[in-house]
Short mmCIF file of C-alpha atoms in Angstrom, two decimals:
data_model
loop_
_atom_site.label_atom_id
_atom_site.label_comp_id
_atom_site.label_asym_id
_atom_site.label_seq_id
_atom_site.Cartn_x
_atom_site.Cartn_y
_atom_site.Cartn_z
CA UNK A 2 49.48 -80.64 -59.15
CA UNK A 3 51.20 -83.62 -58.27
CA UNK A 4 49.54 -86.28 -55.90
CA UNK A 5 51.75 -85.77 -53.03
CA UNK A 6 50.70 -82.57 -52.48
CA UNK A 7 47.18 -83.32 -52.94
CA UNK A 8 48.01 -85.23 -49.88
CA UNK A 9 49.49 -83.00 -47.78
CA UNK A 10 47.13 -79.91 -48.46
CA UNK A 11 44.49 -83.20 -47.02
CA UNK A 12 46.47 -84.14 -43.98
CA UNK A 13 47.04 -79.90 -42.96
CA UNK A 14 43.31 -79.82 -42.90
CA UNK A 15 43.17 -82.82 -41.45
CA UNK A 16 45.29 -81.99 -38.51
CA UNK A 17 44.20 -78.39 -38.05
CA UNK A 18 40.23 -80.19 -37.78
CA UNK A 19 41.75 -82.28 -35.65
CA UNK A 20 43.23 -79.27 -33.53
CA UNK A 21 39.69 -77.03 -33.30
CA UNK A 22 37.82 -81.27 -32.12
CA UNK A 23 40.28 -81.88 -29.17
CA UNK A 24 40.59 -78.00 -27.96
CA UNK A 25 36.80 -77.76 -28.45
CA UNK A 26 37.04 -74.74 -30.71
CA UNK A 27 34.79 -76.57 -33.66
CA UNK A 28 32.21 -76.08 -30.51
CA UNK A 29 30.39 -72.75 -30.92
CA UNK A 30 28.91 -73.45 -26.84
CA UNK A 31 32.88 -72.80 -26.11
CA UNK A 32 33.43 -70.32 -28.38
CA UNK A 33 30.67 -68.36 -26.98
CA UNK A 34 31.81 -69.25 -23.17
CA UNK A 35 35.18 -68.16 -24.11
CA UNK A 36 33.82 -64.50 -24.89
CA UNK A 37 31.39 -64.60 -21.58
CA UNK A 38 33.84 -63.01 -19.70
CA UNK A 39 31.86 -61.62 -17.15
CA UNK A 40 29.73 -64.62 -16.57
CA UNK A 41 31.03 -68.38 -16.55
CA UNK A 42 34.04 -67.92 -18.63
CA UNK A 43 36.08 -70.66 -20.27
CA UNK A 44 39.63 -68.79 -20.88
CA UNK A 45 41.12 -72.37 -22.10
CA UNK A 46 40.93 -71.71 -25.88
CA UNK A 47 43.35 -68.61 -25.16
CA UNK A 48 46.19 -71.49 -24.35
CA UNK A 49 45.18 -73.60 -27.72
CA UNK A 50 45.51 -69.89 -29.25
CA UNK A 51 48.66 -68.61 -27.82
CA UNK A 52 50.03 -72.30 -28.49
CA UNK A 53 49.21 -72.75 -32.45
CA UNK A 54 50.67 -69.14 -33.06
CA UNK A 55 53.98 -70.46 -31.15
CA UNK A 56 54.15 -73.29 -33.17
CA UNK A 57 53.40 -71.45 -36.28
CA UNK A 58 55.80 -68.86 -35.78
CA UNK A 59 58.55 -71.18 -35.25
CA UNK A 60 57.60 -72.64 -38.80
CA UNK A 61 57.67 -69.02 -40.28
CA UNK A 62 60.54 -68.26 -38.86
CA UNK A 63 62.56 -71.30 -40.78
CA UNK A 64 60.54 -70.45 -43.91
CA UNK A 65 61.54 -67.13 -43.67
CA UNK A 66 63.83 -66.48 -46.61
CA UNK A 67 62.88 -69.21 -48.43
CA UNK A 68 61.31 -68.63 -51.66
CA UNK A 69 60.23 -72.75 -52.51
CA UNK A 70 58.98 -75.32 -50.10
CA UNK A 71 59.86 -78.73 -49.00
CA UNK A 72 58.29 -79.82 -52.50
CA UNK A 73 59.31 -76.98 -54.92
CA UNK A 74 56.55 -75.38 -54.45
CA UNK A 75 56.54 -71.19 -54.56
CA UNK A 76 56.32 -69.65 -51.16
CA UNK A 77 53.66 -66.61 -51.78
CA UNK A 78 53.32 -65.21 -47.76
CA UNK A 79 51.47 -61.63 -48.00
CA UNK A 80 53.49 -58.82 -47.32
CA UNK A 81 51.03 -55.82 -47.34
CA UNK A 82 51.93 -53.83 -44.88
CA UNK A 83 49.34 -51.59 -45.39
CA UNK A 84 46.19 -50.61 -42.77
CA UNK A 85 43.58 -48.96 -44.02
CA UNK A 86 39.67 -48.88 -43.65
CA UNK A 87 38.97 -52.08 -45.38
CA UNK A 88 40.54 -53.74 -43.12
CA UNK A 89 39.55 -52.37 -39.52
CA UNK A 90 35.85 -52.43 -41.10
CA UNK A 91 35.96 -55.94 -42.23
CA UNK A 92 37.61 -56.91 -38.71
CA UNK A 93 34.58 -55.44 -36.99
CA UNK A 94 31.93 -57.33 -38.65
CA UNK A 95 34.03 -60.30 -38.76
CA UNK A 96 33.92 -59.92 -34.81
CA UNK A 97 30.42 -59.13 -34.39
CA UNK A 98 29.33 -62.05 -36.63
CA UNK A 99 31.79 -64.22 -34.40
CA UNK A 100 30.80 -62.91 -31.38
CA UNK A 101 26.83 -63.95 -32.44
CA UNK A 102 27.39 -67.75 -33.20
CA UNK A 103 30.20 -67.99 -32.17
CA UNK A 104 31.11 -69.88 -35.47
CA UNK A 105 34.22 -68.81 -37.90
CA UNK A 106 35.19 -70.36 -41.22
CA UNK A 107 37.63 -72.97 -40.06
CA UNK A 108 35.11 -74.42 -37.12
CA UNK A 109 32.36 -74.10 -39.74
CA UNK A 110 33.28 -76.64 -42.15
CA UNK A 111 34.73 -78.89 -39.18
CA UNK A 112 30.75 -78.91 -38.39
CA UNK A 113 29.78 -80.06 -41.71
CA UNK A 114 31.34 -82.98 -40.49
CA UNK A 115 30.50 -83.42 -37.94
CA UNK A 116 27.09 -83.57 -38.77
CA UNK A 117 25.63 -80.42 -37.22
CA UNK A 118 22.93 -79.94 -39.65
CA UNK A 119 22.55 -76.07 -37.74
CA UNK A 120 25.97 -75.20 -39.68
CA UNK A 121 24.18 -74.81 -43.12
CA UNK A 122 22.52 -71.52 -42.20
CA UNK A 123 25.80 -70.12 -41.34
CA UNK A 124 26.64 -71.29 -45.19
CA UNK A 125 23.89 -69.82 -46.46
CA UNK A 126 24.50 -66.18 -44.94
CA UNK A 127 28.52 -67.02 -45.21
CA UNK A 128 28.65 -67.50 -49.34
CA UNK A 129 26.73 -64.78 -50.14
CA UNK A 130 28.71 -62.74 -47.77
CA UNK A 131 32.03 -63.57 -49.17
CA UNK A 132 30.68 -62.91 -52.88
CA UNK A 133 29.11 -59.71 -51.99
CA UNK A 134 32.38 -57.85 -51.17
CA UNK A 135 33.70 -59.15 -54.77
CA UNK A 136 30.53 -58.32 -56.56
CA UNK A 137 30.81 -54.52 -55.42
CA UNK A 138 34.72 -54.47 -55.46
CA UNK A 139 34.29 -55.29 -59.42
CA UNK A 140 31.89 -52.70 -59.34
CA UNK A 141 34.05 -49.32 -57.99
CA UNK A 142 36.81 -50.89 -60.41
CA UNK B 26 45.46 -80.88 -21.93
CA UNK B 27 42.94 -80.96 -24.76
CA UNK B 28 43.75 -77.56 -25.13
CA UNK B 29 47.47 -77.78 -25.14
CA UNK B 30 47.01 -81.07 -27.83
CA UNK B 31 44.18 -78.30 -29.33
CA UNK B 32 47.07 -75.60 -30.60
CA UNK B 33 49.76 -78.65 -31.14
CA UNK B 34 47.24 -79.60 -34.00
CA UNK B 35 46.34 -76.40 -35.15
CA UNK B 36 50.31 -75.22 -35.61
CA UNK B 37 50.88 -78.42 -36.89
CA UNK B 38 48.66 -78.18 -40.04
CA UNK B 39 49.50 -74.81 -40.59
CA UNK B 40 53.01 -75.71 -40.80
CA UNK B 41 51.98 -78.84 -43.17
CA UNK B 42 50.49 -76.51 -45.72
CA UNK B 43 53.11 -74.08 -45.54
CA UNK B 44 56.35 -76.56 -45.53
CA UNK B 45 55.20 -78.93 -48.09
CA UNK B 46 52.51 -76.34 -50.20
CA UNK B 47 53.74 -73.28 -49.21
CA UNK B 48 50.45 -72.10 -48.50
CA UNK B 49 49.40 -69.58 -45.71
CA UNK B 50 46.68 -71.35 -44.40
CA UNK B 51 43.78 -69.44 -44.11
CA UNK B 52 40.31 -70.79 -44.48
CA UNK B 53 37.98 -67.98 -45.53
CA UNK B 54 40.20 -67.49 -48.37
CA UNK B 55 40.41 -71.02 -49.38
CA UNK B 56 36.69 -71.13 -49.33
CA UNK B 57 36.56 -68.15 -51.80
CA UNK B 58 39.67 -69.15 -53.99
CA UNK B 59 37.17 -72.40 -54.28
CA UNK B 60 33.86 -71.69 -54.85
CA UNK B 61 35.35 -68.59 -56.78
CA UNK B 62 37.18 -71.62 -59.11
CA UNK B 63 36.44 -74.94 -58.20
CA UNK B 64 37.60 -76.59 -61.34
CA UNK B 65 41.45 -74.62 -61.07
CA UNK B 66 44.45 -76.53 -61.15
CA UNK B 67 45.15 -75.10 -57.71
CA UNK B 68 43.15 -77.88 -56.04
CA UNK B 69 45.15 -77.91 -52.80
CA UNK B 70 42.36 -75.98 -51.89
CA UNK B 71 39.62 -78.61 -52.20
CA UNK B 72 41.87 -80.81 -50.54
CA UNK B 73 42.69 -78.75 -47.46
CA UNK B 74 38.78 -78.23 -46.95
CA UNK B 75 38.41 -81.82 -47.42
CA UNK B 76 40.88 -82.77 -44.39
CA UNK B 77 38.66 -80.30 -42.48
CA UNK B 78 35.23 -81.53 -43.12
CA UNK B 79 36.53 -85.12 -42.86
CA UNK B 80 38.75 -84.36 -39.30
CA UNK B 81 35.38 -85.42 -37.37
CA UNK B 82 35.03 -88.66 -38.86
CA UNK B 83 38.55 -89.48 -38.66
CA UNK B 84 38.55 -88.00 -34.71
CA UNK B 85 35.44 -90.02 -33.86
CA UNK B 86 37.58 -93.50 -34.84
CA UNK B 87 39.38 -92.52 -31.69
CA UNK B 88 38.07 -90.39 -29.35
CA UNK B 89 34.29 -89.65 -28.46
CA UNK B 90 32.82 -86.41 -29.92
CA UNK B 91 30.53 -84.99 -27.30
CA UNK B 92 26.97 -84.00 -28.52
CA UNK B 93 25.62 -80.76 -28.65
CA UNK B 94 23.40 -78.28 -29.74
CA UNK B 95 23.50 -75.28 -32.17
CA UNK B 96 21.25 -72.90 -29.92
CA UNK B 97 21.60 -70.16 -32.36
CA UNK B 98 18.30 -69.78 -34.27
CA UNK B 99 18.58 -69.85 -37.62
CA UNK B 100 17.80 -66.48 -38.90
CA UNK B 101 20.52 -65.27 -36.60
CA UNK B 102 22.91 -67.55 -37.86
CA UNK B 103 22.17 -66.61 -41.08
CA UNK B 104 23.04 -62.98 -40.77
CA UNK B 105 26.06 -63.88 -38.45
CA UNK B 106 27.29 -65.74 -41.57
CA UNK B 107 26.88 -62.86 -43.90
CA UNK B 108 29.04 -60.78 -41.33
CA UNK B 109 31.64 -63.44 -40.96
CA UNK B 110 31.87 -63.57 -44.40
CA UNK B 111 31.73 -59.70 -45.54
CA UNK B 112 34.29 -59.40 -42.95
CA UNK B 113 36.74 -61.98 -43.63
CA UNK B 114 36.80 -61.11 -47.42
CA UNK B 115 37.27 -57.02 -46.71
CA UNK B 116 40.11 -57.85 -43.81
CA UNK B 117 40.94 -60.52 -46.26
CA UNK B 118 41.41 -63.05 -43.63
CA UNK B 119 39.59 -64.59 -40.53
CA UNK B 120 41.11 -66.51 -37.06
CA UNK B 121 43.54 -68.74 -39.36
CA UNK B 122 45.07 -66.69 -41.66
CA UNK B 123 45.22 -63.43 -39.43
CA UNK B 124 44.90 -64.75 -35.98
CA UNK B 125 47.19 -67.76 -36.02
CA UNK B 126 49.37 -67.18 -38.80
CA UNK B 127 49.73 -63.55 -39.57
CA UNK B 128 49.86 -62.43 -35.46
CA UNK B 129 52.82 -65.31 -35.84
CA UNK B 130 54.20 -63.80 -38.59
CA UNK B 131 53.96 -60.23 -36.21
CA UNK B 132 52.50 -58.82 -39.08
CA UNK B 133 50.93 -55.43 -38.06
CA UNK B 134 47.83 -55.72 -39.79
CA UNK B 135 46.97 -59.24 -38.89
CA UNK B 136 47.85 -58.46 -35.01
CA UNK B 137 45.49 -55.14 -35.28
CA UNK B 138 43.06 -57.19 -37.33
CA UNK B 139 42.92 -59.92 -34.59
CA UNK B 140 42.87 -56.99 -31.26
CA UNK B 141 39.72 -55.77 -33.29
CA UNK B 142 37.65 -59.03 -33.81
CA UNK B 143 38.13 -60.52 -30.85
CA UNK B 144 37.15 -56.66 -29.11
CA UNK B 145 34.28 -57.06 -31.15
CA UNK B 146 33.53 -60.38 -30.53
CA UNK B 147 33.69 -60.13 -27.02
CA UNK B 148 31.27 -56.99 -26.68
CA UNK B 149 28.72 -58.44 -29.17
CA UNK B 150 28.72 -61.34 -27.06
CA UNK B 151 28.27 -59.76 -23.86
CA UNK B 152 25.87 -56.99 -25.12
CA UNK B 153 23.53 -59.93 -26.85
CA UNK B 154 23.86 -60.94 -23.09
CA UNK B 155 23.06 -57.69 -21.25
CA UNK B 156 19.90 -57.13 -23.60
CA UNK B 157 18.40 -60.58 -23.88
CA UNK B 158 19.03 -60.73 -19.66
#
């Protein structure tokens, strides 16, 4: 992979961290307020929401029948259409795990960085979780 | 504002990865494709986290980061990790990849995927509330 797009696949993280520090999203304390919505609710984060899928859809719209990017590189954008039980399960517990701490992937590693020393028991349940789906997915193969 | 500058950035690096990389940028995936093969040519990924974990320092150059605490106690974070992660890799995508891009992509599953964890986020969050009240 060429150095250039070592670069940029930096500076989209980069900017996206940058996104979840000034919204407040890397913040689990608005996270959480954002779900309290029959106590002192924070609704902001649904305008830094509604915004970054605007913006992203206008991208995927432009991108839409391309098949290389900007740098040659091969476009791969899912196209399983398909809903079926592994996904509605998987979207619960994703929710009730986010709706405990707060915390999701992107704000997690945003916290490493932060320096919130809290953040590594989230890893430590995280990994393993991520690992245990493959390990019994290899298994019913 | 912050919020409005918020989604500018978040767009904004999804459209960087998928322009330049053409990458769907979605982080619980990334994490896996990484740890799952950290030595593979496909390194953007190592890279992408890296502009993540280092978007604090960079951020704090400029602006003030307000402190805070992690209330959470450990244990619980612990197991909310494990569900995050379960979850993400069975849905095969969290809040980036199905929440920002797919719902912008109006791909069904992504926009049922997100309607179901934020439900569930918001009534694990409120029932925490109603039984620890």
């Amino acid at each position: 992979m060429n150095h250039l797009l070592k670069l940029t696949a930096f500076l989209s993280g980069l900017i996206f961290g940058l996104g979840l520090l000034v919204s407040g999203f890397f913040n689990p304390n608005n996270v959480l307020a954002f779900f309290d919505v029959f106590g002192d609710w924070k609704a902001g984060l649904m305008i830094t929401f509604i915004l970054s899928i605007a913006i992203s859809a206008v991208g995927f719209k432009t991108f839409k029948n391309k098949t290389k990017s900007l740098m040659n590189q091969s476009i791969h954008l899912p196209d399983t259409q398909r809903v079926n039980q592994k996904l509605i399960l998987g979207s619960a517990l994703f929710g009730v795990g986010w709706g405990i701490a707060g915390i999701c992937p992107g704000p997690a590693l945003v916290l490493i960085g932060s320096l919130k020393v809290e953040v590594i028991y989230f890893f430590i349940g995280l990994i393993p979780g991520i690992f245990f789906i493959a390990l019994i997915q290899r298994k019913s193969v | 504002m912050n919020y409005v500058l918020g989604g500018f950035g978040i767009g904004i690096g999804i459209l960087t990865l998928l322009f330049f990389n053409g990458k769907i940028f979605g982080v619980s995936g990334m994490i896996r494709g990484f740890l799952a093969n950290p030595l593979h040519e496909n390194s953007w990924r190592l890279f992408v986290i890296a502009g993540l974990i280092l978007s604090p320092i960079v951020y704090s150059i400029f602006f003030y980061i307000p402190s805070f605490e992690i209330k959470t106690q450990p244990i619980v974070l612990i197991v909310a990790g494990f569900l995050v992660g379960v979850g993400a890799t069975l849905s095969n995508g969290c809040t980036s990849g199905h929440s920002v891009c797919g719902v912008s992509r109006l791909s069904p599953r992504s926009i049922l995927a997100t309607l179901i964890m934020m439900a569930t986020a918001f009534i694990t969050f409120n029932l925490i509330r109603l039984i620890s009240a």
